[in-house]
Short mmCIF file of C-alpha atoms and ligand atoms in Angstrom, two decimals:
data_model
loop_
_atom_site.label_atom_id
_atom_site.label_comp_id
_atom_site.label_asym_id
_atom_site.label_seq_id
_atom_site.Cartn_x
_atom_site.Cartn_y
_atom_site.Cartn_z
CA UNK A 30 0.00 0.00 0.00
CA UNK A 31 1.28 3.61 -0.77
CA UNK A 32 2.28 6.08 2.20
CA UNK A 33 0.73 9.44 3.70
CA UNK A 34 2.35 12.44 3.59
CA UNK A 35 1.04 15.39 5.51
CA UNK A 36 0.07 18.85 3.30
CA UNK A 37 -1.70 20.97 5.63
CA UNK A 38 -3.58 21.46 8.96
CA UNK A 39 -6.53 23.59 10.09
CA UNK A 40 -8.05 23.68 13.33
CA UNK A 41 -11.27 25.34 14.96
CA UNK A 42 -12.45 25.78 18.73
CA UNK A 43 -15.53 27.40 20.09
CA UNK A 44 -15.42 31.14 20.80
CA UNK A 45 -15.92 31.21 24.77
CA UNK A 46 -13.02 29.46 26.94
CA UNK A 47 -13.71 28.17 29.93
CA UNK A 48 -10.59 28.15 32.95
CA UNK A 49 -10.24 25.94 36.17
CA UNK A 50 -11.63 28.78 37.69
CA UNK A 51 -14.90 29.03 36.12
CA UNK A 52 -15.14 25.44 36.87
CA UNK A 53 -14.14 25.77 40.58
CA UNK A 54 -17.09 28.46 40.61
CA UNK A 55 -19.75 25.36 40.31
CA UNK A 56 -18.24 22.32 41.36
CA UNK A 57 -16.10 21.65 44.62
CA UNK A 58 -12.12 21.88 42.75
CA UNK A 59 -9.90 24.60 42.13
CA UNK A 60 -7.09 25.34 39.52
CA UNK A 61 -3.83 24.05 41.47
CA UNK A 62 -5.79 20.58 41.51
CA UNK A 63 -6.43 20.70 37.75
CA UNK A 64 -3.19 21.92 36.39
CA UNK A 65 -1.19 19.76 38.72
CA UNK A 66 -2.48 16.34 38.50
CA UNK A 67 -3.48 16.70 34.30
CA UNK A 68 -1.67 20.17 33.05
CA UNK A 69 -4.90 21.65 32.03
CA UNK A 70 -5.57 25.40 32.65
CA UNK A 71 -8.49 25.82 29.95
CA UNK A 72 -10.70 24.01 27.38
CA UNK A 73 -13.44 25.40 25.04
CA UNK A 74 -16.98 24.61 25.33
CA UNK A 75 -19.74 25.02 22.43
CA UNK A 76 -22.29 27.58 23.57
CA UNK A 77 -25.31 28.36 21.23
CA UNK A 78 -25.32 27.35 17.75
CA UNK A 79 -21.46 26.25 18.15
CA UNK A 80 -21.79 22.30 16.90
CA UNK A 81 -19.46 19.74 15.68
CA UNK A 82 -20.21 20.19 12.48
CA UNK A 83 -19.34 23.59 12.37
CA UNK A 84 -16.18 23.23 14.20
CA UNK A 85 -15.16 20.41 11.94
CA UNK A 86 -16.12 22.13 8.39
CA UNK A 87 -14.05 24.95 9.88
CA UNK A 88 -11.36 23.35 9.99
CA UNK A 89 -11.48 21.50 7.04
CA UNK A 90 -12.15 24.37 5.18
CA UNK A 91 -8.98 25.90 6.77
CA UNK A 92 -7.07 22.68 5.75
CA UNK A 93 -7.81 22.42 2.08
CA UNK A 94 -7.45 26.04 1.31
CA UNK A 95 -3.53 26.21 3.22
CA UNK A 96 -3.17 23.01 1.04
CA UNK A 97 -4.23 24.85 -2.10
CA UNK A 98 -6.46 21.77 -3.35
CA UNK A 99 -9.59 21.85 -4.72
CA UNK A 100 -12.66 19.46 -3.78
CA UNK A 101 -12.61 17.63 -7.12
CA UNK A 102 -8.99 16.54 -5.57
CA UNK A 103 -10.60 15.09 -2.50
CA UNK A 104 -10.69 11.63 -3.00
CA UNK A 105 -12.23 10.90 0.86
CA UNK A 106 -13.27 12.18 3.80
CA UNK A 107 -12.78 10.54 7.12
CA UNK A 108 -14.00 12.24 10.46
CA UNK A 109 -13.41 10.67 13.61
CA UNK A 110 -15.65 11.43 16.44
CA UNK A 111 -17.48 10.11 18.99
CA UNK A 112 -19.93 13.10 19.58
CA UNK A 113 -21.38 13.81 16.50
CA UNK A 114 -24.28 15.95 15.97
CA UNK A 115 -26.64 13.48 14.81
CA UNK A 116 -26.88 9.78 15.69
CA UNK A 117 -26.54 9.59 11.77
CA UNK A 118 -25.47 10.59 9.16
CA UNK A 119 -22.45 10.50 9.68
CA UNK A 120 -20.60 13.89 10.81
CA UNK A 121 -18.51 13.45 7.91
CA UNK A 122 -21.41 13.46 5.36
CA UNK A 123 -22.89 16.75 7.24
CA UNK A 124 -18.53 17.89 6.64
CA UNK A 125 -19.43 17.00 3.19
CA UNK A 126 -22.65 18.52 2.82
CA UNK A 127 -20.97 21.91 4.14
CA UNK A 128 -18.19 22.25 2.00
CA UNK A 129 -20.15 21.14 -1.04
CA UNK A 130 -17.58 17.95 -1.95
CA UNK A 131 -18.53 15.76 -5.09
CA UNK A 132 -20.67 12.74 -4.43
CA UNK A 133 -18.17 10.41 -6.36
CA UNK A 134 -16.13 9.91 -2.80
CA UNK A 135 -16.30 7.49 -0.14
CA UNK A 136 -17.38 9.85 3.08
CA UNK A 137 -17.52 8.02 6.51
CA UNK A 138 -17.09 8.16 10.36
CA UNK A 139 -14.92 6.47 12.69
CA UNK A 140 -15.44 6.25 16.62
CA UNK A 141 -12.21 5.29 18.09
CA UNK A 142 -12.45 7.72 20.73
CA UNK A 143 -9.39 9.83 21.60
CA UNK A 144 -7.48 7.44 18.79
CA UNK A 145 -9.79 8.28 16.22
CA UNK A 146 -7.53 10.31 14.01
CA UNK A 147 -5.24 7.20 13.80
CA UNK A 148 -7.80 5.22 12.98
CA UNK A 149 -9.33 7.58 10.52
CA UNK A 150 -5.91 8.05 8.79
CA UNK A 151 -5.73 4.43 8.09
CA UNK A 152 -9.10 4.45 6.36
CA UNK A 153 -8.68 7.34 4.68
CA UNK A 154 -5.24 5.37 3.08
CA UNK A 155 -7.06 2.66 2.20
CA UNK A 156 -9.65 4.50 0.12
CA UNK A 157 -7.33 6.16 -1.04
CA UNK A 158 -5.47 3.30 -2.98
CA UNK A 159 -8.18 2.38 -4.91
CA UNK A 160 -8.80 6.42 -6.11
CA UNK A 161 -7.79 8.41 -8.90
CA UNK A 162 -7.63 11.43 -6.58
CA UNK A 163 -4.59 11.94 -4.43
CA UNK A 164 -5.77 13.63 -1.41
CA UNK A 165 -7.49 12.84 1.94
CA UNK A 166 -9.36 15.07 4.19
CA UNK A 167 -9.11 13.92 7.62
CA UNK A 168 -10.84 15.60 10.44
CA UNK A 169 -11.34 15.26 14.13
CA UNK A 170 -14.19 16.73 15.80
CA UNK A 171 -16.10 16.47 19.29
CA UNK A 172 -18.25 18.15 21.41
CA UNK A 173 -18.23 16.17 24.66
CA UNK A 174 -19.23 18.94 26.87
CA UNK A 175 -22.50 17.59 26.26
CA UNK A 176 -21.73 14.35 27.99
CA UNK A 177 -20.05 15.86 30.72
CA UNK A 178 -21.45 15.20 34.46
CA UNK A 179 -20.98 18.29 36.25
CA UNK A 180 -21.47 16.92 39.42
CA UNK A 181 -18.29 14.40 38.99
CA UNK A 182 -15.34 16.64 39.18
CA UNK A 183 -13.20 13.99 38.21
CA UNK A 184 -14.47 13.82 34.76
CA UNK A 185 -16.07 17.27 33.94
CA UNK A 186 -12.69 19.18 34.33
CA UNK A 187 -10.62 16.91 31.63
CA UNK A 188 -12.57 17.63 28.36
CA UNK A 189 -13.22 20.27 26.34
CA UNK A 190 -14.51 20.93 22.77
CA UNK A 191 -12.88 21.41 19.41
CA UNK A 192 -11.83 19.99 15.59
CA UNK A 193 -8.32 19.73 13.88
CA UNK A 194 -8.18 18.81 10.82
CA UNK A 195 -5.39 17.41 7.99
CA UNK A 196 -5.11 17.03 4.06
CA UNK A 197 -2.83 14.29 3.43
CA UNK A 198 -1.22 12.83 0.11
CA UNK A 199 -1.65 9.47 -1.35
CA UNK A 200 2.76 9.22 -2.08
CA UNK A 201 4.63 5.85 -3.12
CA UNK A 202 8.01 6.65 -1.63
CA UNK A 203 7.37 8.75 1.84
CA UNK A 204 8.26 6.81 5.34
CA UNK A 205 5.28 5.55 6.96
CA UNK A 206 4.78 3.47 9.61
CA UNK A 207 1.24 2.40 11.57
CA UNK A 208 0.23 0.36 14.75
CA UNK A 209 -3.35 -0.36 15.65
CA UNK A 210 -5.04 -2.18 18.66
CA UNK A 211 -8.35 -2.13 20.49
CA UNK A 212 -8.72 -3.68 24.43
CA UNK A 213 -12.46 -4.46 24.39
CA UNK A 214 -13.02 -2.41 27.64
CA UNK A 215 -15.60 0.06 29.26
CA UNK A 216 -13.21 1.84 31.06
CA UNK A 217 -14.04 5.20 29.56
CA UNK A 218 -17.65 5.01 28.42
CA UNK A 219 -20.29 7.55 27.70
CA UNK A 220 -24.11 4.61 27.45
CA UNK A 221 -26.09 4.70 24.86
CA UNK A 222 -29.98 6.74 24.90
CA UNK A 223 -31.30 2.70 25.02
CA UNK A 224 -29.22 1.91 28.20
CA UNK A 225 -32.08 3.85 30.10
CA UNK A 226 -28.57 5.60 31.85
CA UNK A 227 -27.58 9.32 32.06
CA UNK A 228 -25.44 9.67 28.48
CA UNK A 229 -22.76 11.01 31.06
CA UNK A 230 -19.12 10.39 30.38
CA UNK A 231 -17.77 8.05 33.57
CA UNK A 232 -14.43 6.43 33.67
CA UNK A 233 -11.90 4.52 35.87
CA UNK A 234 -9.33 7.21 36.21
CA UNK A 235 -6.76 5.39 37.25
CA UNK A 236 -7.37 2.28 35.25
CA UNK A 237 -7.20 4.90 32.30
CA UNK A 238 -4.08 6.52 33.33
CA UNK A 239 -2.14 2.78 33.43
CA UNK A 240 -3.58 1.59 30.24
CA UNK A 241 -2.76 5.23 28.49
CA UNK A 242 0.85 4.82 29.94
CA UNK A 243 1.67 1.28 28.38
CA UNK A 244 -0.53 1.76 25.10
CA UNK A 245 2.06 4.66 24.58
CA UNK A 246 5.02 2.94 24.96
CA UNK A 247 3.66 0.04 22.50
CA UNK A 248 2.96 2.27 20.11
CA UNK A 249 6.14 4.37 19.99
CA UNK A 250 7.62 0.80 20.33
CA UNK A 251 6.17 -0.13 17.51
CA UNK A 252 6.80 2.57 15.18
CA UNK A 253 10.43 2.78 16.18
CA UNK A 254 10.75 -1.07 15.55
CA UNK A 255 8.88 -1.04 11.90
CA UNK A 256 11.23 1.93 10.79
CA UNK A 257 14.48 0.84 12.25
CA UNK A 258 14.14 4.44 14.01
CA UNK A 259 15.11 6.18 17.40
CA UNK A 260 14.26 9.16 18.71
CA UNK A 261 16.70 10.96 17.29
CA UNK A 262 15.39 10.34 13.41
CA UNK A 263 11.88 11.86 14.82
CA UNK A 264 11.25 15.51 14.78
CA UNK A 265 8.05 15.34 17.34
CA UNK A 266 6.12 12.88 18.89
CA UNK A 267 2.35 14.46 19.20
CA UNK A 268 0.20 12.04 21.82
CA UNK A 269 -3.64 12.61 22.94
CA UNK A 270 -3.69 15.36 24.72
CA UNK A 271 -5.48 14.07 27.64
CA UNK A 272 -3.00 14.21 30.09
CA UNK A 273 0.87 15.94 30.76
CA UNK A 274 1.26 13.58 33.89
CA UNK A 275 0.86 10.70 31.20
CA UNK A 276 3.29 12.01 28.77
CA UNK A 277 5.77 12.44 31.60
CA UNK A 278 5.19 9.24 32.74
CA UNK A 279 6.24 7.78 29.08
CA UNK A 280 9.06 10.13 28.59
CA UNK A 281 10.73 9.19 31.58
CA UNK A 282 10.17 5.05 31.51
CA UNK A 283 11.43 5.35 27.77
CA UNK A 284 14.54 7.95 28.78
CA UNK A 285 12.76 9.87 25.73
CA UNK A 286 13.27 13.39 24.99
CA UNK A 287 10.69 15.29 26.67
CA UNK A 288 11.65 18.34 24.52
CA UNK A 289 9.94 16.34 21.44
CA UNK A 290 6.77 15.73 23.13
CA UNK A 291 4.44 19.00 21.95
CA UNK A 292 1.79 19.39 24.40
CA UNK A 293 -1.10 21.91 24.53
CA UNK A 294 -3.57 20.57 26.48
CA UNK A 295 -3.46 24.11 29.05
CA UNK A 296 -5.10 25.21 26.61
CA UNK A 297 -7.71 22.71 25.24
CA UNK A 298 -7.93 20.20 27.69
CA UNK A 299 -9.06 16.35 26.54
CA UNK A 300 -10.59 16.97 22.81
CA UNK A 301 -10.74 13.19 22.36
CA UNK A 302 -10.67 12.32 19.04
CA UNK A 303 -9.50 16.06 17.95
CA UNK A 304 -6.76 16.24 20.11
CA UNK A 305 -4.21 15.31 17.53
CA UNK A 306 -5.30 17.08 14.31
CA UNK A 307 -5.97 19.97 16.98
CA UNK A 308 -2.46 19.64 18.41
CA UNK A 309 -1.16 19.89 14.76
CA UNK A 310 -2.57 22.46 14.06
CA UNK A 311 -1.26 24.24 16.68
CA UNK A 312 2.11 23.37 15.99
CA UNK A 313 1.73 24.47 12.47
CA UNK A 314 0.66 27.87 13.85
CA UNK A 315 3.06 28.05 16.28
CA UNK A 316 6.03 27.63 13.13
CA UNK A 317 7.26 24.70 14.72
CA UNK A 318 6.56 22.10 11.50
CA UNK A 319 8.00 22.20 8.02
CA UNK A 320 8.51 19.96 5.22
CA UNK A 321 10.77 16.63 5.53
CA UNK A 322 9.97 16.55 9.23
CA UNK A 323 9.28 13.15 10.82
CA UNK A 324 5.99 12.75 12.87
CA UNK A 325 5.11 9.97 15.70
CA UNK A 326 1.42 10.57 16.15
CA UNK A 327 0.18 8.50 19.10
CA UNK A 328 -3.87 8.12 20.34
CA UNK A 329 -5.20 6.18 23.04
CA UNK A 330 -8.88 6.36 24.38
CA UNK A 331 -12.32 4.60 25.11
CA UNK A 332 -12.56 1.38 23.48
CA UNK A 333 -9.93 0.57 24.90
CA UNK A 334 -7.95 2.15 21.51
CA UNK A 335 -4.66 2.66 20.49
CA UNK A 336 -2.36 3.36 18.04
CA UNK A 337 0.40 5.21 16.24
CA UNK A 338 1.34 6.75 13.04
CA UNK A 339 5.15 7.87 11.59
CA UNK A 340 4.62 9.70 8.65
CA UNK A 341 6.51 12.73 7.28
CA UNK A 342 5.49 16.21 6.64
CA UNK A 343 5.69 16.53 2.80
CA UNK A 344 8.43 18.36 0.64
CA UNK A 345 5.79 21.13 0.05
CA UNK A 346 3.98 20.53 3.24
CA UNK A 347 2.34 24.51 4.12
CA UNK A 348 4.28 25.46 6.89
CA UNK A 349 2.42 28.76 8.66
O1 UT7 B 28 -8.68 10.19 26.78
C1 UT7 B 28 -8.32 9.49 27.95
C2 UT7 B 28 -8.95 10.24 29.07
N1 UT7 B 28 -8.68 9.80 30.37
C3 UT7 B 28 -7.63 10.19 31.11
O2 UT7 B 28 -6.69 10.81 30.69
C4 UT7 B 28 -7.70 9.81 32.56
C5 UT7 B 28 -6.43 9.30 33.13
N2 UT7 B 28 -6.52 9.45 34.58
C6 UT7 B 28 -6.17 10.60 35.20
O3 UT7 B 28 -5.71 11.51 34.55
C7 UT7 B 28 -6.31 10.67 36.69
O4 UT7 B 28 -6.73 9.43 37.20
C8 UT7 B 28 -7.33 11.78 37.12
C9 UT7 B 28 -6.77 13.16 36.76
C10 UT7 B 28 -8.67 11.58 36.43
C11 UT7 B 28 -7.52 11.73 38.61
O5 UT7 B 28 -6.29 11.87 39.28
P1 UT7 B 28 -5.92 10.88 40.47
O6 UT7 B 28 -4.57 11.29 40.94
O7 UT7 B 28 -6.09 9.48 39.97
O8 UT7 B 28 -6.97 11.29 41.55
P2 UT7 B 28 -8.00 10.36 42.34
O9 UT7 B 28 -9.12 9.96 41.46
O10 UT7 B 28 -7.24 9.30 43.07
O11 UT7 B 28 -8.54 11.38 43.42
C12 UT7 B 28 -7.69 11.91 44.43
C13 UT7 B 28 -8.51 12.88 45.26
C14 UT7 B 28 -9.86 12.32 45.68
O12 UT7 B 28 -10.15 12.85 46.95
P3 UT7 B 28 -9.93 11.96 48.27
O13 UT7 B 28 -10.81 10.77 48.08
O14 UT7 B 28 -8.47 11.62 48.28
O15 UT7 B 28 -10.35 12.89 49.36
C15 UT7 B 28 -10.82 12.89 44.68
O16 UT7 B 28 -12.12 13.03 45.21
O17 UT7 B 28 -8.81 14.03 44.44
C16 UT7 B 28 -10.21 14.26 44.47
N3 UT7 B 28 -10.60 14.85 43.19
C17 UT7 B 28 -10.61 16.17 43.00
N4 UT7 B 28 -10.32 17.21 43.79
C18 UT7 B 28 -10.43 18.45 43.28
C19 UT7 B 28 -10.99 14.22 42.05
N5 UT7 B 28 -11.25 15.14 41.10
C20 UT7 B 28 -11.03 16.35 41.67
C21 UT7 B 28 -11.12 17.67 41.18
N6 UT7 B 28 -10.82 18.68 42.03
N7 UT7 B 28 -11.50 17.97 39.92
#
């Protein structure tokens, strides 16, 4: 099968952020709690008519135009997302419907949770062998505010809202490298309107934190393994941002360069299955990607998911 390259990011939150303090104002926690056991200062919540689909066609938007493609080049469109804004279609076919893309492409969801863009990577490569067009159009996109329990302060402070997005490019020659796995477990769940259950986010915390701490090392693992790699051929390693006590955790049981580890999760909090394309897209406007660089993206979430990509920014990859 032929590689991905990456083109260009885009990225969209809702307007209104919302700090540890305007949390501590309703629920019984405060901002020294928050930032020191998970590095979060802030997230984004949708207010109004703020949805994922308008977060995600935002972004995608953003993407294709810094790519310079047009959407007859679009051979697919994969969204991941576990909060979409309708049951179905598919948040990708309402990404579809609001950038006006031809009806000649395959268009489709995946729910991997916080490793959705991983996952939705991979499909978008496979559809993309079989097409005459040479880009994909990945986005991540949640809203899971709405699932949030307010009155369980271990859960309603980690998330927040937003969408990344990425244009990739079918290539035959670029490095690229993938690892996949799912756990079968309800550690992180959010039930279903049948359950008869509040559609609340609860999780094991701490079952969470050990099974994000050794999915991440078998995924960087992995990749480094498949490529004949270390850390010194990789430019950045870009994990979920769910956690900065996780991603120290990994860094230090691997002896790993914590300088290559991006993290902006003061600033968004847990996006779930945005946090990567978001954290991207953050790098790319904060000037610290160009073209040739070497990626490890890494995603772990409800499922149990996991999973890693190495891929390389392209020779002509839109740096900001
Ligand atoms: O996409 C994957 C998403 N999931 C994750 O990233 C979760 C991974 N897990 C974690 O990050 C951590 O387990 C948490 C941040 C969720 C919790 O940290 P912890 O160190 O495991 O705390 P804990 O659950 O053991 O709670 C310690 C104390 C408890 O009080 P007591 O029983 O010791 O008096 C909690 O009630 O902290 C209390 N607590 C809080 N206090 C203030 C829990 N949440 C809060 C809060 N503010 N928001």
């Amino acid at each position: 099968m032929e590689s991905l390259e990456l083109i260009a990011t885009g990225g969209a939150v809702p307007k209104h952020p919302v700090h540890n303090n305007d949390l501590a104002k309703i629920m019984d926690t405060s901002d020294e709690w928050i930032f020191s056991r998970t590095g979060i200062h802030s997230r984004y919540f949708c207010e109004g008519d703020e949805t994922v689909t308008a977060l995600a066609a935002e972004a995608a938007r953003q993407a294709m135009e810094r790519a310079g493609i047009t959407s007859d080049e679009v051979g697919c469109l994969v969204a991941a997302t576990c909060s979409g804004d309708y049951a179905t279609p598919a948040e990708s076919c309402l990404v579809q419907r609001a950038l006006g893309l031809p009806d000649d492409i395959p268009v489709t969801d995946v729910n991997a949770a916080c490793s959705g863009f991983i996952y939705a990577a991979e499909v978008a490569r496979g559809f993309l062998q079989e097409s005459e067009k040479p880009y994909a159009l990945v986005v991540g996109a949640e809203q899971i505010s709405r699932f949030l329990d307010m009155t369980d302060r271990s859960t309603a402070v980690l998330f927040g809202d937003g969408a990344g997005a990425a244009v990739f490019r079918r290539t035959p020659a670029s490095l690229y490298h993938h690892v996949l796995g799912a756990a079968g477990g309800l550690e992180i769940n959010v039930p279903g309107a049948a359950s008869g259950k509040p559609e609340k986010v609860s999780m094991d915390g701490k079952a969470v934190f050990r099974f994000a701490t050794r999915a991440m090392r078998r995924s960087i693992e992995s990749l480094m393994e498949q490529s004949g790699k270390t850390f010194d051929d990789v430019d950045w390693v870009i994990c979920h941002q769910a956690n900065s006590r996780i991603i120290d955790h990994v860094v230090r049981r691997m002896n790993a360069p914590a300088e290559k580890f991006f993290e902006d999760m003061d600033r968004f909090g847990n996006t779930s299955g945005a946090s990567v394309p978001l954290a991207l897209n953050d790098m790319n406007e904060q000037h610290l990607l160009s073209p040739g660089q070497t990626l490890l993206l890494i995603g772990f979430g409800s499922g149990l998911t996991w999973g890693g990509l190495m891929l390389k920014c392209a020779p002509d990859f839109r740096a900001e």
